[in-house]
């Protein structure tokens, strides 16, 4: 809900479930530096024509466009556009930077094929996005702005404020690129723990919303396998196949550890979290429950 806080403060304490709530529209990312101001929707912002063209092309290709700015910085930059591209839905996710003189200098079709455009330079450090989009939802600014400043002080050069990432009820929201890992209801302590874990190739399950770009039931299946096995490496758990059976989703989930690879049959079902007494969330929060988790025996040959 734009310009308002639909979910009162008690919803942002970490008591409500956040699992399996990362956006499905985060397979590929276009990030454009723009100090603002930011309107409720990015297409309504006062943007250079080149930025508008890139955003339009990104939408057509299924790339998620975001505006970004350095925490606390509101002055406009001069010169060509400053953009980042991220590919989360590839075997080896990557992040790249570019300063295109015109939209035609940036080959977005290469991005959706998982290929780094020639005009881009790979970035080795991770990027941390904190949603501070107050015109979209007041909670995102109220909770996101101080978190972005705190993270920027502790991880200089790696943190950006960004426009709406999805899931206002989970503010403050943190996104770790290039893998597209989502965290919600973040305190300063939880955020710095998640960021430091990601820098070491690991996931913190507490307040982990899931991995962007895959359907929510598959995010849930990955989450439950991580909780069951204790595997926290970013690439250590992945859904290999899935099918729907009524309201349930049946998945085969691979888990790779230092001891080898195992697979699990995981069945998840949608449910609704009802706020207990003392919490003031207006509505129940959709989430998932684990119906079955069982090891799959390897097939003999």
CSV table of C-alpha atoms in Angstrom, one decimal:
chain,number,residue,atom,x,y,z
A,1,UNK,CA,0.0,0.0,0.0
A,2,UNK,CA,1.7,3.2,-1.2
A,3,UNK,CA,2.3,6.1,1.3
A,4,UNK,CA,1.1,4.1,4.3
A,5,UNK,CA,2.2,1.4,6.7
A,6,UNK,CA,-0.2,-1.4,6.0
A,7,UNK,CA,1.3,-3.7,8.7
A,8,UNK,CA,1.9,-2.1,12.1
A,9,UNK,CA,5.2,-2.2,13.9
A,10,UNK,CA,4.6,-5.5,15.6
A,11,UNK,CA,4.6,-7.3,12.3
A,12,UNK,CA,8.3,-6.3,11.7
A,13,UNK,CA,9.7,-7.8,14.9
A,14,UNK,CA,10.6,-11.2,13.4
A,15,UNK,CA,7.8,-13.0,15.2
A,16,UNK,CA,5.8,-13.6,12.0
A,17,UNK,CA,7.2,-16.2,9.5
A,18,UNK,CA,9.1,-14.8,6.6
A,19,UNK,CA,10.1,-18.1,4.9
A,20,UNK,CA,9.3,-18.6,1.2
A,21,UNK,CA,8.4,-15.0,0.5
A,22,UNK,CA,11.2,-13.8,-1.9
A,23,UNK,CA,10.0,-12.5,-5.3
A,24,UNK,CA,9.7,-14.9,-8.2
A,25,UNK,CA,10.6,-11.9,-10.5
A,26,UNK,CA,14.2,-11.8,-9.4
A,27,UNK,CA,16.0,-14.1,-11.9
A,28,UNK,CA,17.8,-11.1,-13.5
A,29,UNK,CA,18.3,-7.6,-12.3
A,30,UNK,CA,18.9,-4.1,-13.7
A,31,UNK,CA,20.0,-1.6,-11.1
A,32,UNK,CA,20.2,2.1,-12.0
A,33,UNK,CA,21.8,4.7,-9.8
A,34,UNK,CA,19.3,7.5,-9.2
A,35,UNK,CA,19.5,9.7,-6.2
A,36,UNK,CA,15.8,10.6,-6.3
A,37,UNK,CA,13.3,11.6,-5.3
A,38,UNK,CA,11.5,8.3,-5.8
A,39,UNK,CA,7.8,8.2,-6.7
A,40,UNK,CA,5.6,5.4,-5.6
A,41,UNK,CA,6.4,3.5,-8.8
A,42,UNK,CA,9.7,3.8,-10.6
A,43,UNK,CA,8.1,4.6,-13.9
A,44,UNK,CA,6.6,7.7,-12.2
A,45,UNK,CA,10.0,9.0,-11.2
A,46,UNK,CA,11.7,11.9,-13.0
A,47,UNK,CA,14.3,9.9,-14.8
A,48,UNK,CA,16.7,10.6,-17.8
A,49,UNK,CA,15.3,9.3,-21.1
A,50,UNK,CA,18.0,6.7,-21.3
A,51,UNK,CA,17.0,5.3,-17.9
A,52,UNK,CA,13.4,5.1,-19.0
A,53,UNK,CA,14.4,3.2,-22.1
A,54,UNK,CA,16.4,0.7,-20.2
A,55,UNK,CA,13.7,0.1,-17.7
A,56,UNK,CA,11.1,-0.4,-20.5
A,57,UNK,CA,13.4,-2.9,-22.2
A,58,UNK,CA,14.1,-4.7,-19.0
A,59,UNK,CA,10.4,-5.1,-18.3
A,60,UNK,CA,9.9,-6.6,-21.7
A,61,UNK,CA,12.6,-9.2,-21.1
A,62,UNK,CA,11.5,-10.2,-17.7
A,63,UNK,CA,14.4,-8.4,-16.0
A,64,UNK,CA,13.7,-6.8,-12.6
A,65,UNK,CA,14.5,-3.0,-12.7
A,66,UNK,CA,15.5,-1.2,-9.5
A,67,UNK,CA,16.7,2.3,-8.7
A,68,UNK,CA,19.5,2.5,-6.2
A,69,UNK,CA,21.4,5.2,-4.3
A,70,UNK,CA,24.1,5.4,-1.7
A,71,UNK,CA,22.8,5.6,1.9
A,72,UNK,CA,22.3,9.2,2.9
A,73,UNK,CA,23.3,10.5,-0.5
A,74,UNK,CA,20.7,12.6,-2.3
A,75,UNK,CA,22.8,14.7,-4.8
A,76,UNK,CA,22.4,13.7,-8.4
A,77,UNK,CA,25.5,12.4,-10.2
A,78,UNK,CA,26.6,13.8,-13.6
A,79,UNK,CA,27.8,11.9,-16.6
A,80,UNK,CA,26.5,8.7,-18.2
A,81,UNK,CA,24.2,6.3,-16.4
A,82,UNK,CA,25.7,4.1,-13.7
A,83,UNK,CA,24.2,0.7,-13.8
A,84,UNK,CA,24.7,-2.8,-12.4
A,85,UNK,CA,23.4,-6.1,-13.9
A,86,UNK,CA,22.9,-9.2,-11.8
A,87,UNK,CA,22.2,-12.8,-13.0
A,88,UNK,CA,20.8,-14.8,-10.1
A,89,UNK,CA,19.3,-17.7,-12.1
A,90,UNK,CA,22.5,-19.2,-13.5
A,91,UNK,CA,24.8,-21.9,-12.2
A,92,UNK,CA,27.4,-19.3,-11.1
A,93,UNK,CA,25.5,-16.0,-10.3
A,94,UNK,CA,27.4,-12.9,-11.2
A,95,UNK,CA,27.2,-9.1,-10.8
A,96,UNK,CA,28.6,-6.6,-13.3
A,97,UNK,CA,28.9,-2.8,-13.6
A,98,UNK,CA,28.6,-0.5,-16.6
A,99,UNK,CA,28.5,3.2,-17.5
A,100,UNK,CA,26.5,3.1,-20.8
A,101,UNK,CA,26.6,6.3,-23.0
A,102,UNK,CA,23.3,5.2,-24.5
A,103,UNK,CA,20.7,2.3,-23.9
A,104,UNK,CA,22.1,0.6,-27.0
A,105,UNK,CA,25.4,0.2,-25.3
A,106,UNK,CA,23.9,-2.2,-22.8
A,107,UNK,CA,22.9,-5.6,-24.2
A,108,UNK,CA,20.1,-6.8,-21.9
A,109,UNK,CA,19.4,-9.8,-24.1
A,110,UNK,CA,22.9,-11.2,-23.1
A,111,UNK,CA,21.8,-10.8,-19.5
A,112,UNK,CA,18.8,-13.1,-19.9
A,113,UNK,CA,21.0,-15.7,-21.5
A,114,UNK,CA,23.3,-15.5,-18.5
A,115,UNK,CA,26.1,-13.9,-20.4
A,116,UNK,CA,28.0,-10.8,-19.2
A,117,UNK,CA,27.5,-8.0,-21.8
A,118,UNK,CA,30.7,-6.7,-23.5
A,119,UNK,CA,30.1,-3.2,-22.0
A,120,UNK,CA,30.1,-4.5,-18.5
A,121,UNK,CA,32.9,-5.3,-16.0
A,122,UNK,CA,32.4,-8.1,-13.4
A,123,UNK,CA,32.3,-7.1,-9.8
A,124,UNK,CA,33.9,-9.4,-7.3
A,125,UNK,CA,32.3,-7.9,-4.1
A,126,UNK,CA,28.7,-8.6,-3.1
A,127,UNK,CA,26.0,-6.0,-3.2
A,128,UNK,CA,23.6,-5.5,-0.4
A,129,UNK,CA,20.3,-3.7,-1.1
A,130,UNK,CA,18.0,-2.3,1.6
A,131,UNK,CA,14.6,-1.2,0.6
A,132,UNK,CA,14.0,2.4,1.7
A,133,UNK,CA,11.1,3.2,-0.7
A,134,UNK,CA,9.0,5.4,1.5
A,135,UNK,CA,6.6,6.6,-1.2
A,136,UNK,CA,5.7,3.0,-1.9
A,137,UNK,CA,5.3,2.1,1.8
A,138,UNK,CA,6.2,4.2,4.8
A,139,UNK,CA,7.5,1.2,6.8
A,140,UNK,CA,10.2,0.7,4.2
A,141,UNK,CA,11.6,4.2,4.9
A,142,UNK,CA,11.1,4.2,8.6
A,143,UNK,CA,12.8,0.8,9.1
A,144,UNK,CA,15.0,0.7,6.1
A,145,UNK,CA,16.8,4.0,6.2
A,146,UNK,CA,18.5,3.5,9.6
A,147,UNK,CA,19.4,-0.1,8.6
A,148,UNK,CA,21.0,1.1,5.3
A,149,UNK,CA,23.1,3.7,7.2
A,150,UNK,CA,24.2,1.1,9.7
A,151,UNK,CA,25.2,-1.5,7.1
A,152,UNK,CA,27.0,1.2,5.0
A,153,UNK,CA,29.1,2.2,8.0
A,154,UNK,CA,30.1,-1.4,8.6
A,155,UNK,CA,30.4,-2.5,4.9
A,156,UNK,CA,31.5,0.6,3.1
A,157,UNK,CA,31.0,0.6,-0.6
A,158,UNK,CA,28.8,-2.5,-0.7
A,159,UNK,CA,25.4,-1.2,0.5
A,160,UNK,CA,22.7,0.6,-1.5
A,161,UNK,CA,19.3,1.9,-0.8
A,162,UNK,CA,16.8,0.6,-3.3
A,163,UNK,CA,13.2,0.9,-4.5
A,164,UNK,CA,10.5,-1.6,-3.7
A,165,UNK,CA,11.8,-5.2,-3.6
A,166,UNK,CA,8.4,-6.8,-2.6
A,167,UNK,CA,7.0,-7.7,0.7
A,168,UNK,CA,6.3,-4.5,2.6
A,169,UNK,CA,5.1,-6.5,5.6
A,170,UNK,CA,8.7,-7.8,6.0
A,171,UNK,CA,10.4,-4.5,6.3
A,172,UNK,CA,13.2,-3.9,6.9
A,173,UNK,CA,14.1,-5.9,3.8
A,174,UNK,CA,17.7,-6.9,2.8
A,175,UNK,CA,18.6,-8.4,-0.6
A,176,UNK,CA,22.0,-10.0,-1.2
A,177,UNK,CA,23.3,-10.0,-4.8
A,178,UNK,CA,24.2,-11.6,-7.1
A,179,UNK,CA,22.4,-14.7,-5.6
A,180,UNK,CA,19.2,-12.8,-4.9
A,181,UNK,CA,18.9,-13.9,-1.3
A,182,UNK,CA,16.1,-12.2,0.6
A,183,UNK,CA,15.9,-11.4,4.3
A,184,UNK,CA,13.1,-9.7,6.1
A,185,UNK,CA,12.1,-8.1,9.5
A,186,UNK,CA,15.8,-7.3,9.9
A,187,UNK,CA,17.3,-5.8,13.0
A,188,UNK,CA,20.8,-4.3,12.8
A,189,UNK,CA,22.3,-7.3,14.4
A,190,UNK,CA,20.4,-9.8,12.2
A,191,UNK,CA,21.4,-7.8,9.1
A,192,UNK,CA,25.1,-7.6,9.8
A,193,UNK,CA,25.1,-11.3,10.6
A,194,UNK,CA,23.3,-12.2,7.3
A,195,UNK,CA,25.7,-9.9,5.3
A,196,UNK,CA,28.8,-11.3,6.9
A,197,UNK,CA,27.5,-14.9,6.3
A,198,UNK,CA,26.9,-14.1,2.6
A,199,UNK,CA,30.4,-12.7,2.2
A,200,UNK,CA,31.5,-16.2,3.3
A,201,UNK,CA,29.2,-18.0,1.0
A,202,UNK,CA,26.6,-18.9,3.7
A,203,UNK,CA,23.0,-18.4,4.6
A,204,UNK,CA,21.5,-17.5,8.0
A,205,UNK,CA,18.1,-19.2,8.3
A,206,UNK,CA,16.8,-16.8,10.9
A,207,UNK,CA,14.7,-14.2,8.9
A,208,UNK,CA,15.7,-15.7,5.6
A,209,UNK,CA,12.9,-15.1,3.1
A,210,UNK,CA,14.2,-17.3,0.4
A,211,UNK,CA,16.0,-17.2,-2.9
A,212,UNK,CA,14.6,-14.9,-5.6
A,213,UNK,CA,13.6,-16.2,-9.0
A,214,UNK,CA,12.0,-19.5,-7.9
A,215,UNK,CA,8.4,-20.2,-6.9
A,216,UNK,CA,7.5,-19.9,-3.2
A,217,UNK,CA,6.8,-23.6,-2.6
A,218,UNK,CA,10.3,-24.4,-3.9
A,219,UNK,CA,11.8,-21.8,-1.6
A,220,UNK,CA,9.9,-23.4,1.3
A,221,UNK,CA,11.3,-26.9,0.3
A,222,UNK,CA,14.8,-25.6,0.3
A,223,UNK,CA,14.3,-23.9,3.7
A,224,UNK,CA,13.0,-27.1,5.3
A,225,UNK,CA,15.9,-29.1,4.0
A,226,UNK,CA,18.4,-26.6,5.3
A,227,UNK,CA,16.7,-26.6,8.7
A,228,UNK,CA,16.7,-30.5,8.7
A,229,UNK,CA,20.3,-30.9,7.6
A,230,UNK,CA,22.0,-27.8,9.0
A,231,UNK,CA,23.5,-27.1,5.5
A,232,UNK,CA,24.0,-23.4,5.2
A,233,UNK,CA,26.3,-22.9,2.2
A,234,UNK,CA,24.6,-20.8,-0.5
A,235,UNK,CA,24.8,-23.4,-3.2
A,236,UNK,CA,24.4,-26.4,-1.0
A,237,UNK,CA,20.7,-26.9,-1.3
A,238,UNK,CA,18.6,-26.8,-4.5
A,239,UNK,CA,15.3,-28.2,-5.8
A,240,UNK,CA,16.0,-30.6,-8.7
A,241,UNK,CA,12.4,-31.3,-9.6
A,242,UNK,CA,8.9,-30.5,-8.4
A,243,UNK,CA,5.2,-31.2,-9.2
A,244,UNK,CA,1.9,-30.1,-7.9
A,245,UNK,CA,-0.5,-32.5,-6.2
A,246,UNK,CA,-3.7,-30.6,-5.3
A,247,UNK,CA,-2.6,-27.8,-3.0
A,248,UNK,CA,0.6,-29.6,-2.1
A,249,UNK,CA,4.0,-29.3,-3.9
A,250,UNK,CA,6.2,-32.4,-4.1
A,251,UNK,CA,9.9,-31.7,-4.5
A,252,UNK,CA,13.1,-33.6,-4.9
A,253,UNK,CA,15.8,-31.5,-3.1
A,254,UNK,CA,19.5,-32.0,-3.4
A,255,UNK,CA,21.8,-31.3,-0.5
A,256,UNK,CA,25.5,-31.3,-1.0
A,257,UNK,CA,27.9,-31.2,2.0
A,258,UNK,CA,31.5,-32.0,2.6
A,259,UNK,CA,30.4,-35.6,3.1
A,260,UNK,CA,28.7,-36.0,-0.3
A,261,UNK,CA,25.3,-35.4,-1.9
A,262,UNK,CA,22.0,-36.6,-0.6
A,263,UNK,CA,18.4,-36.1,-1.8
A,264,UNK,CA,15.1,-35.7,-0.1
A,265,UNK,CA,11.5,-36.0,-1.0
A,266,UNK,CA,9.8,-32.9,0.4
A,267,UNK,CA,6.1,-32.1,0.5
A,268,UNK,CA,5.0,-28.6,1.4
A,269,UNK,CA,1.5,-27.2,1.8
A,270,UNK,CA,0.2,-23.6,1.9
A,271,UNK,CA,-1.1,-22.3,5.3
A,272,UNK,CA,-1.8,-19.0,7.0
A,273,UNK,CA,-0.1,-17.6,10.0
A,274,UNK,CA,-2.6,-16.0,12.4
A,275,UNK,CA,-1.2,-13.3,14.6
A,276,UNK,CA,-1.2,-14.2,18.3
A,277,UNK,CA,-2.6,-11.9,20.9
A,278,UNK,CA,-0.4,-8.8,21.2
A,279,UNK,CA,0.5,-8.7,17.5
A,280,UNK,CA,-1.4,-6.2,15.5
A,281,UNK,CA,-1.1,-7.5,11.9
A,282,UNK,CA,-4.4,-6.8,10.2
A,283,UNK,CA,-4.5,-10.1,8.3
A,284,UNK,CA,-3.1,-13.6,8.4
A,285,UNK,CA,0.2,-14.0,6.6
A,286,UNK,CA,0.4,-16.7,3.9
A,287,UNK,CA,3.2,-19.2,4.5
A,288,UNK,CA,4.0,-22.9,4.1
A,289,UNK,CA,4.1,-25.9,6.4
A,290,UNK,CA,6.2,-29.0,6.0
A,291,UNK,CA,4.0,-32.1,5.3
A,292,UNK,CA,6.8,-34.6,4.6
A,293,UNK,CA,10.6,-34.8,4.5
A,294,UNK,CA,12.2,-38.1,3.8
A,295,UNK,CA,15.5,-39.2,2.4
A,296,UNK,CA,15.7,-40.8,-1.1
A,297,UNK,CA,17.8,-43.8,-1.4
A,298,UNK,CA,20.3,-43.8,-4.3
A,299,UNK,CA,19.4,-46.0,-7.2
A,300,UNK,CA,21.7,-49.0,-7.6
A,301,UNK,CA,23.1,-49.6,-11.1
